[in-house]
Amino acid sequence: MPATTFLDSPQGRKLAYHRTEGQGPWVVFLGGLKSDMEGTKATHLEAWAKARGQAFLRFDYSGHGESSGLFDEGAIGDWHEDTLAIVEALTDGPIIPVGSSMGGWQALLLARARPERIKGVVTVAAAPDFTEDGYWANFSPIQKASLRADGYVELPSDYMEPYRVSRRMIEDGRLHLVLRDPLPLPFPVRCLQGTADSAVSTETALRLLDHATCDDMRLTLVKDADHRFSDRPCLGLIEAAIEDILHVAG
């Protein structure tokens, strides 16, 4: 296993990454909240890319995995800055972001910030605007009061240990929402969603499909697949989505 390499970002963060040279466009994996680049999807896609000679990049946001920083102090905008720093420093030419969960939101932010670089986008259980529509909208009055008074709320999770949601994450999230304003996506988009996902609902996937302006956007629902979307058939669907974009985008 190659050693992890680090990039010093313009914001002074030390970002861990693994970069695989190959033919373009670059496939860039964007992980989920509190996930890291050693997850099943990231490492599987790296092996897939190496087998076909495809350029591939996986990395850890600040406060995640081997990168510097504390998760509790991070926010959507920080991780967007990390994504831009990694992409701009380590790739050239067209890219295909593959965003999982929170990484789906990051893929959309990247597409909005650098549309000229995007060959196409693949999302897996994308969670755009979850800080507002998933967290804030479902907080009880007591939780909202705690957030204001203490600066954080502790939440349980089906997929990770309990974690804190900070007031900064909520407030910063509002600066990066993508489902309120027009969202032009002038390239192929392939969205994958499991119907048994307890973290991101099918309704979220349908809302994104309805909201975005895109001439070639498809949503695939997989019966009984959960949020991890990491068994062999699901991994095959992610591969197929990337290959479809490579084919239709030329």
C-alpha positions as a Markdown table, in Angstrom:
| # | Residue | x | y | z |
|---|---|---|---|---|
| 1 | Met | 0.0 | 0.0 | 0.0 |
| 2 | Pro | 1.6 | 3.3 | -1.0 |
| 3 | Ala | 2.2 | 5.8 | 1.8 |
| 4 | Thr | -0.2 | 8.6 | 2.3 |
| 5 | Thr | 0.8 | 12.0 | 0.8 |
| 6 | Phe | -0.1 | 15.3 | 2.2 |
| 7 | Leu | -1.0 | 18.7 | 0.7 |
| 8 | Asp | -0.7 | 22.0 | 2.5 |
| 9 | Ser | -3.8 | 23.9 | 1.6 |
| 10 | Pro | -4.0 | 27.7 | 1.1 |
| 11 | Gln | -6.0 | 27.7 | 4.4 |
| 12 | Gly | -3.1 | 26.1 | 6.3 |
| 13 | Arg | -4.6 | 22.6 | 6.5 |
| 14 | Lys | -2.7 | 19.4 | 6.0 |
| 15 | Leu | -4.8 | 17.3 | 3.7 |
| 16 | Ala | -4.1 | 13.6 | 3.2 |
| 17 | Tyr | -4.5 | 12.0 | -0.2 |
| 18 | His | -3.8 | 9.1 | -2.5 |
| 19 | Arg | -3.3 | 10.0 | -6.2 |
| 20 | Thr | -3.2 | 7.4 | -9.0 |
| 21 | Glu | -1.8 | 8.6 | -12.4 |
| 22 | Gly | -3.7 | 7.4 | -15.5 |
| 23 | Gln | -5.7 | 8.6 | -18.5 |
| 24 | Gly | -8.2 | 11.4 | -18.0 |
| 25 | Pro | -10.6 | 12.5 | -17.0 |
| 26 | Trp | -9.7 | 12.4 | -13.3 |
| 27 | Val | -12.2 | 10.5 | -11.1 |
| 28 | Val | -12.2 | 12.3 | -7.7 |
| 29 | Phe | -13.9 | 10.5 | -4.8 |
| 30 | Leu | -15.6 | 12.8 | -2.3 |
| 31 | Gly | -16.5 | 11.0 | 0.9 |
| 32 | Gly | -19.3 | 11.4 | 3.4 |
| 33 | Leu | -19.5 | 13.1 | 6.8 |
| 34 | Lys | -17.0 | 11.6 | 9.2 |
| 35 | Ser | -16.0 | 9.0 | 6.6 |
| 36 | Asp | -12.4 | 8.8 | 5.3 |
| 37 | Met | -10.5 | 7.7 | 2.2 |
| 38 | Glu | -10.0 | 4.2 | 3.5 |
| 39 | Gly | -13.7 | 3.4 | 3.1 |
| 40 | Thr | -15.0 | 0.6 | 0.9 |
| 41 | Lys | -16.2 | 2.8 | -1.9 |
| 42 | Ala | -13.1 | 4.9 | -2.1 |
| 43 | Thr | -10.6 | 1.9 | -2.1 |
| 44 | His | -12.8 | -0.1 | -4.4 |
| 45 | Leu | -12.9 | 2.7 | -7.0 |
| 46 | Glu | -9.2 | 3.2 | -6.7 |
| 47 | Ala | -8.6 | -0.5 | -7.6 |
| 48 | Trp | -11.1 | -0.2 | -10.4 |
| 49 | Ala | -9.3 | 2.9 | -11.8 |
| 50 | Lys | -5.9 | 1.2 | -11.6 |
| 51 | Ala | -7.2 | -1.8 | -13.5 |
| 52 | Arg | -8.4 | 0.3 | -16.4 |
| 53 | Gly | -5.6 | 2.9 | -16.2 |
| 54 | Gln | -7.9 | 5.7 | -15.1 |
| 55 | Ala | -6.6 | 8.8 | -13.2 |
| 56 | Phe | -8.0 | 8.7 | -9.7 |
| 57 | Leu | -7.8 | 10.7 | -6.5 |
| 58 | Arg | -9.2 | 10.1 | -3.0 |
| 59 | Phe | -8.5 | 12.3 | 0.0 |
| 60 | Asp | -9.6 | 13.2 | 3.6 |
| 61 | Tyr | -11.3 | 16.5 | 4.4 |
| 62 | Ser | -9.8 | 18.4 | 7.3 |
| 63 | Gly | -11.0 | 16.9 | 10.6 |
| 64 | His | -11.4 | 13.5 | 8.8 |
| 65 | Gly | -9.1 | 10.5 | 8.6 |
| 66 | Glu | -5.4 | 11.4 | 8.4 |
| 67 | Ser | -5.9 | 15.1 | 7.6 |
| 68 | Ser | -5.3 | 17.8 | 10.2 |
| 69 | Gly | -8.0 | 19.5 | 12.3 |
| 70 | Leu | -10.9 | 18.4 | 14.5 |
| 71 | Phe | -14.2 | 17.3 | 13.0 |
| 72 | Asp | -16.2 | 19.2 | 15.6 |
| 73 | Glu | -14.7 | 22.5 | 14.4 |
| 74 | Gly | -15.3 | 21.9 | 10.7 |
| 75 | Ala | -18.1 | 22.9 | 8.4 |
| 76 | Ile | -19.4 | 22.5 | 4.9 |
| 77 | Gly | -17.5 | 25.5 | 3.6 |
| 78 | Asp | -14.2 | 24.3 | 5.1 |
| 79 | Trp | -14.6 | 20.9 | 3.3 |
| 80 | His | -15.5 | 22.8 | 0.1 |
| 81 | Glu | -12.3 | 24.7 | 0.4 |
| 82 | Asp | -10.4 | 21.4 | 0.9 |
| 83 | Thr | -12.0 | 19.9 | -2.2 |
| 84 | Leu | -11.1 | 22.9 | -4.3 |
| 85 | Ala | -7.5 | 22.9 | -3.0 |
| 86 | Ile | -7.1 | 19.2 | -3.7 |
| 87 | Val | -8.6 | 19.4 | -7.2 |
| 88 | Glu | -6.7 | 22.5 | -8.2 |
| 89 | Ala | -3.3 | 21.2 | -6.9 |
| 90 | Leu | -3.5 | 17.6 | -7.9 |
| 91 | Thr | -5.6 | 17.3 | -11.1 |
| 92 | Asp | -5.6 | 18.9 | -14.5 |
| 93 | Gly | -8.2 | 18.8 | -17.3 |
| 94 | Pro | -11.7 | 17.3 | -16.9 |
| 95 | Ile | -12.8 | 15.7 | -13.7 |
| 96 | Ile | -15.6 | 13.4 | -12.7 |
| 97 | Pro | -16.5 | 13.9 | -9.0 |
| 98 | Val | -18.1 | 10.9 | -7.3 |
| 99 | Gly | -19.7 | 12.1 | -4.2 |
| 100 | Ser | -21.1 | 9.9 | -1.4 |
| 101 | Ser | -23.6 | 11.3 | 1.1 |
| 102 | Met | -22.2 | 14.7 | 2.2 |
| 103 | Gly | -19.7 | 14.2 | -0.6 |
| 104 | Gly | -22.7 | 14.5 | -3.0 |
| 105 | Trp | -23.3 | 18.0 | -1.6 |
| 106 | Gln | -19.6 | 18.7 | -2.0 |
| 107 | Ala | -19.7 | 17.4 | -5.7 |
| 108 | Leu | -22.5 | 19.9 | -6.4 |
| 109 | Leu | -20.6 | 22.7 | -4.8 |
| 110 | Leu | -17.6 | 21.8 | -6.8 |
| 111 | Ala | -19.7 | 21.7 | -10.0 |
| 112 | Arg | -21.1 | 25.1 | -9.2 |
| 113 | Ala | -17.6 | 26.6 | -8.5 |
| 114 | Arg | -15.7 | 25.0 | -11.4 |
| 115 | Pro | -18.3 | 24.0 | -14.0 |
| 116 | Glu | -15.7 | 24.2 | -16.8 |
| 117 | Arg | -13.7 | 21.4 | -15.3 |
| 118 | Ile | -16.6 | 18.9 | -14.9 |
| 119 | Lys | -17.0 | 16.1 | -17.3 |
| 120 | Gly | -19.9 | 14.6 | -15.4 |
| 121 | Val | -21.0 | 13.9 | -11.8 |
| 122 | Val | -21.9 | 10.7 | -10.0 |
| 123 | Thr | -23.7 | 10.9 | -6.6 |
| 124 | Val | -24.3 | 8.1 | -4.1 |
| 125 | Ala | -27.0 | 8.8 | -1.5 |
| 126 | Ala | -26.4 | 12.5 | -2.0 |
| 127 | Ala | -27.2 | 14.7 | 1.0 |
| 128 | Pro | -27.4 | 18.3 | -0.3 |
| 129 | Asp | -28.5 | 20.9 | 2.3 |
| 130 | Phe | -28.7 | 18.3 | 5.1 |
| 131 | Thr | -27.5 | 20.7 | 7.8 |
| 132 | Glu | -30.7 | 22.8 | 7.1 |
| 133 | Asp | -33.2 | 20.2 | 6.0 |
| 134 | Gly | -31.9 | 17.2 | 8.0 |
| 135 | Tyr | -30.6 | 18.8 | 11.2 |
| 136 | Trp | -32.1 | 22.2 | 11.8 |
| 137 | Ala | -35.6 | 21.3 | 10.4 |
| 138 | Asn | -35.8 | 18.3 | 12.8 |
| 139 | Phe | -34.3 | 19.8 | 15.9 |
| 140 | Ser | -36.7 | 20.1 | 18.8 |
| 141 | Pro | -37.1 | 23.5 | 20.5 |
| 142 | Ile | -34.8 | 22.2 | 23.3 |
| 143 | Gln | -32.1 | 21.2 | 20.8 |
| 144 | Lys | -32.3 | 24.6 | 19.1 |
| 145 | Ala | -32.0 | 26.3 | 22.5 |
| 146 | Ser | -29.0 | 24.1 | 23.4 |
| 147 | Leu | -27.4 | 24.9 | 20.0 |
| 148 | Arg | -27.7 | 28.6 | 20.7 |
| 149 | Ala | -26.6 | 28.4 | 24.4 |
| 150 | Asp | -23.9 | 25.8 | 24.2 |
| 151 | Gly | -22.8 | 26.0 | 20.6 |
| 152 | Tyr | -23.5 | 22.4 | 19.8 |
| 153 | Val | -26.0 | 19.5 | 19.9 |
| 154 | Glu | -25.1 | 15.9 | 20.3 |
| 155 | Leu | -26.7 | 13.4 | 17.9 |
| 156 | Pro | -26.8 | 9.7 | 17.6 |
| 157 | Ser | -26.1 | 7.9 | 14.3 |
| 158 | Asp | -26.9 | 4.6 | 12.7 |
| 159 | Tyr | -23.6 | 4.6 | 10.9 |
| 160 | Met | -21.1 | 6.1 | 13.3 |
| 161 | Glu | -20.5 | 7.0 | 17.0 |
| 162 | Pro | -22.6 | 9.9 | 18.4 |
| 163 | Tyr | -21.3 | 13.2 | 17.3 |
| 164 | Arg | -21.7 | 16.9 | 17.9 |
| 165 | Val | -23.4 | 19.3 | 15.4 |
| 166 | Ser | -22.0 | 22.8 | 16.0 |
| 167 | Arg | -23.8 | 26.1 | 15.6 |
| 168 | Arg | -21.1 | 27.0 | 13.1 |
| 169 | Met | -21.9 | 23.9 | 11.0 |
| 170 | Ile | -25.6 | 25.0 | 10.8 |
| 171 | Glu | -24.8 | 28.7 | 10.1 |
| 172 | Asp | -22.0 | 27.9 | 7.6 |
| 173 | Gly | -24.3 | 25.3 | 5.9 |
| 174 | Arg | -26.8 | 28.1 | 5.1 |
| 175 | Leu | -24.1 | 29.8 | 3.1 |
| 176 | His | -23.7 | 26.8 | 0.9 |
| 177 | Leu | -27.2 | 25.5 | 0.2 |
| 178 | Val | -27.8 | 24.3 | -3.4 |
| 179 | Leu | -31.5 | 23.4 | -3.4 |
| 180 | Arg | -32.8 | 27.0 | -2.9 |
| 181 | Asp | -31.3 | 28.8 | -6.0 |
| 182 | Pro | -31.1 | 27.6 | -9.6 |
| 183 | Leu | -28.7 | 24.7 | -10.0 |
| 184 | Pro | -27.5 | 24.4 | -13.6 |
| 185 | Leu | -25.6 | 21.1 | -14.3 |
| 186 | Pro | -24.6 | 21.3 | -17.9 |
| 187 | Phe | -23.1 | 17.8 | -18.1 |
| 188 | Pro | -24.3 | 14.2 | -17.5 |
| 189 | Val | -25.3 | 13.4 | -13.9 |
| 190 | Arg | -25.9 | 9.9 | -12.5 |
| 191 | Cys | -27.5 | 9.6 | -9.1 |
| 192 | Leu | -27.7 | 6.4 | -7.1 |
| 193 | Gln | -30.0 | 5.9 | -4.1 |
| 194 | Gly | -31.0 | 2.9 | -1.9 |
| 195 | Thr | -34.6 | 2.6 | -0.8 |
| 196 | Ala | -33.6 | 1.3 | 2.6 |
| 197 | Asp | -31.3 | 4.3 | 3.4 |
| 198 | Ser | -32.1 | 5.5 | 6.9 |
| 199 | Ala | -29.8 | 8.5 | 6.7 |
| 200 | Val | -30.8 | 10.1 | 3.3 |
| 201 | Ser | -34.4 | 9.6 | 2.1 |
| 202 | Thr | -35.5 | 8.8 | -1.4 |
| 203 | Glu | -37.4 | 12.1 | -1.2 |
| 204 | Thr | -34.1 | 13.9 | -1.1 |
| 205 | Ala | -32.9 | 12.2 | -4.2 |
| 206 | Leu | -36.2 | 13.1 | -6.0 |
| 207 | Arg | -36.0 | 16.7 | -4.8 |
| 208 | Leu | -32.5 | 17.0 | -6.3 |
| 209 | Leu | -33.6 | 15.5 | -9.5 |
| 210 | Asp | -36.6 | 17.9 | -9.8 |
| 211 | His | -34.6 | 21.0 | -8.7 |
| 212 | Ala | -31.5 | 20.7 | -10.9 |
| 213 | Thr | -31.4 | 22.0 | -14.5 |
| 214 | Cys | -29.8 | 19.2 | -16.5 |
| 215 | Asp | -30.3 | 17.7 | -19.9 |
| 216 | Asp | -29.0 | 14.3 | -19.0 |
| 217 | Met | -29.7 | 13.5 | -15.4 |
| 218 | Arg | -30.8 | 10.0 | -14.2 |
| 219 | Leu | -31.7 | 8.6 | -10.8 |
| 220 | Thr | -31.3 | 4.9 | -10.1 |
| 221 | Leu | -33.2 | 3.6 | -7.1 |
| 222 | Val | -31.9 | 0.3 | -5.6 |
| 223 | Lys | -34.5 | -1.6 | -3.6 |
| 224 | Asp | -33.3 | -2.5 | -0.1 |
| 225 | Ala | -29.9 | -0.9 | -0.5 |
| 226 | Asp | -28.9 | 1.0 | 2.6 |
| 227 | His | -26.8 | 4.2 | 3.1 |
| 228 | Arg | -23.5 | 2.4 | 2.9 |
| 229 | Phe | -24.2 | 1.3 | -0.7 |
| 230 | Ser | -21.1 | -0.8 | -0.5 |
| 231 | Asp | -22.0 | -4.4 | -1.3 |
| 232 | Arg | -20.8 | -5.9 | -4.6 |
| 233 | Pro | -23.9 | -5.1 | -6.7 |
| 234 | Cys | -23.9 | -1.5 | -5.5 |
| 235 | Leu | -20.2 | -1.0 | -6.1 |
| 236 | Gly | -20.8 | -2.4 | -9.6 |
| 237 | Leu | -23.5 | 0.3 | -10.2 |
| 238 | Ile | -21.1 | 3.0 | -9.2 |
| 239 | Glu | -18.6 | 1.7 | -11.7 |
| 240 | Ala | -21.3 | 1.5 | -14.4 |
| 241 | Ala | -22.4 | 5.1 | -13.7 |
| 242 | Ile | -18.8 | 6.4 | -14.1 |
| 243 | Glu | -18.3 | 4.4 | -17.3 |
| 244 | Asp | -21.7 | 5.7 | -18.6 |
| 245 | Ile | -20.5 | 9.3 | -18.2 |
| 246 | Leu | -17.1 | 8.4 | -19.8 |
| 247 | His | -19.1 | 7.0 | -22.7 |
| 248 | Val | -21.7 | 9.7 | -23.2 |
| 249 | Ala | -19.4 | 12.6 | -22.5 |
| 250 | Gly | -16.8 | 11.4 | -25.0 |
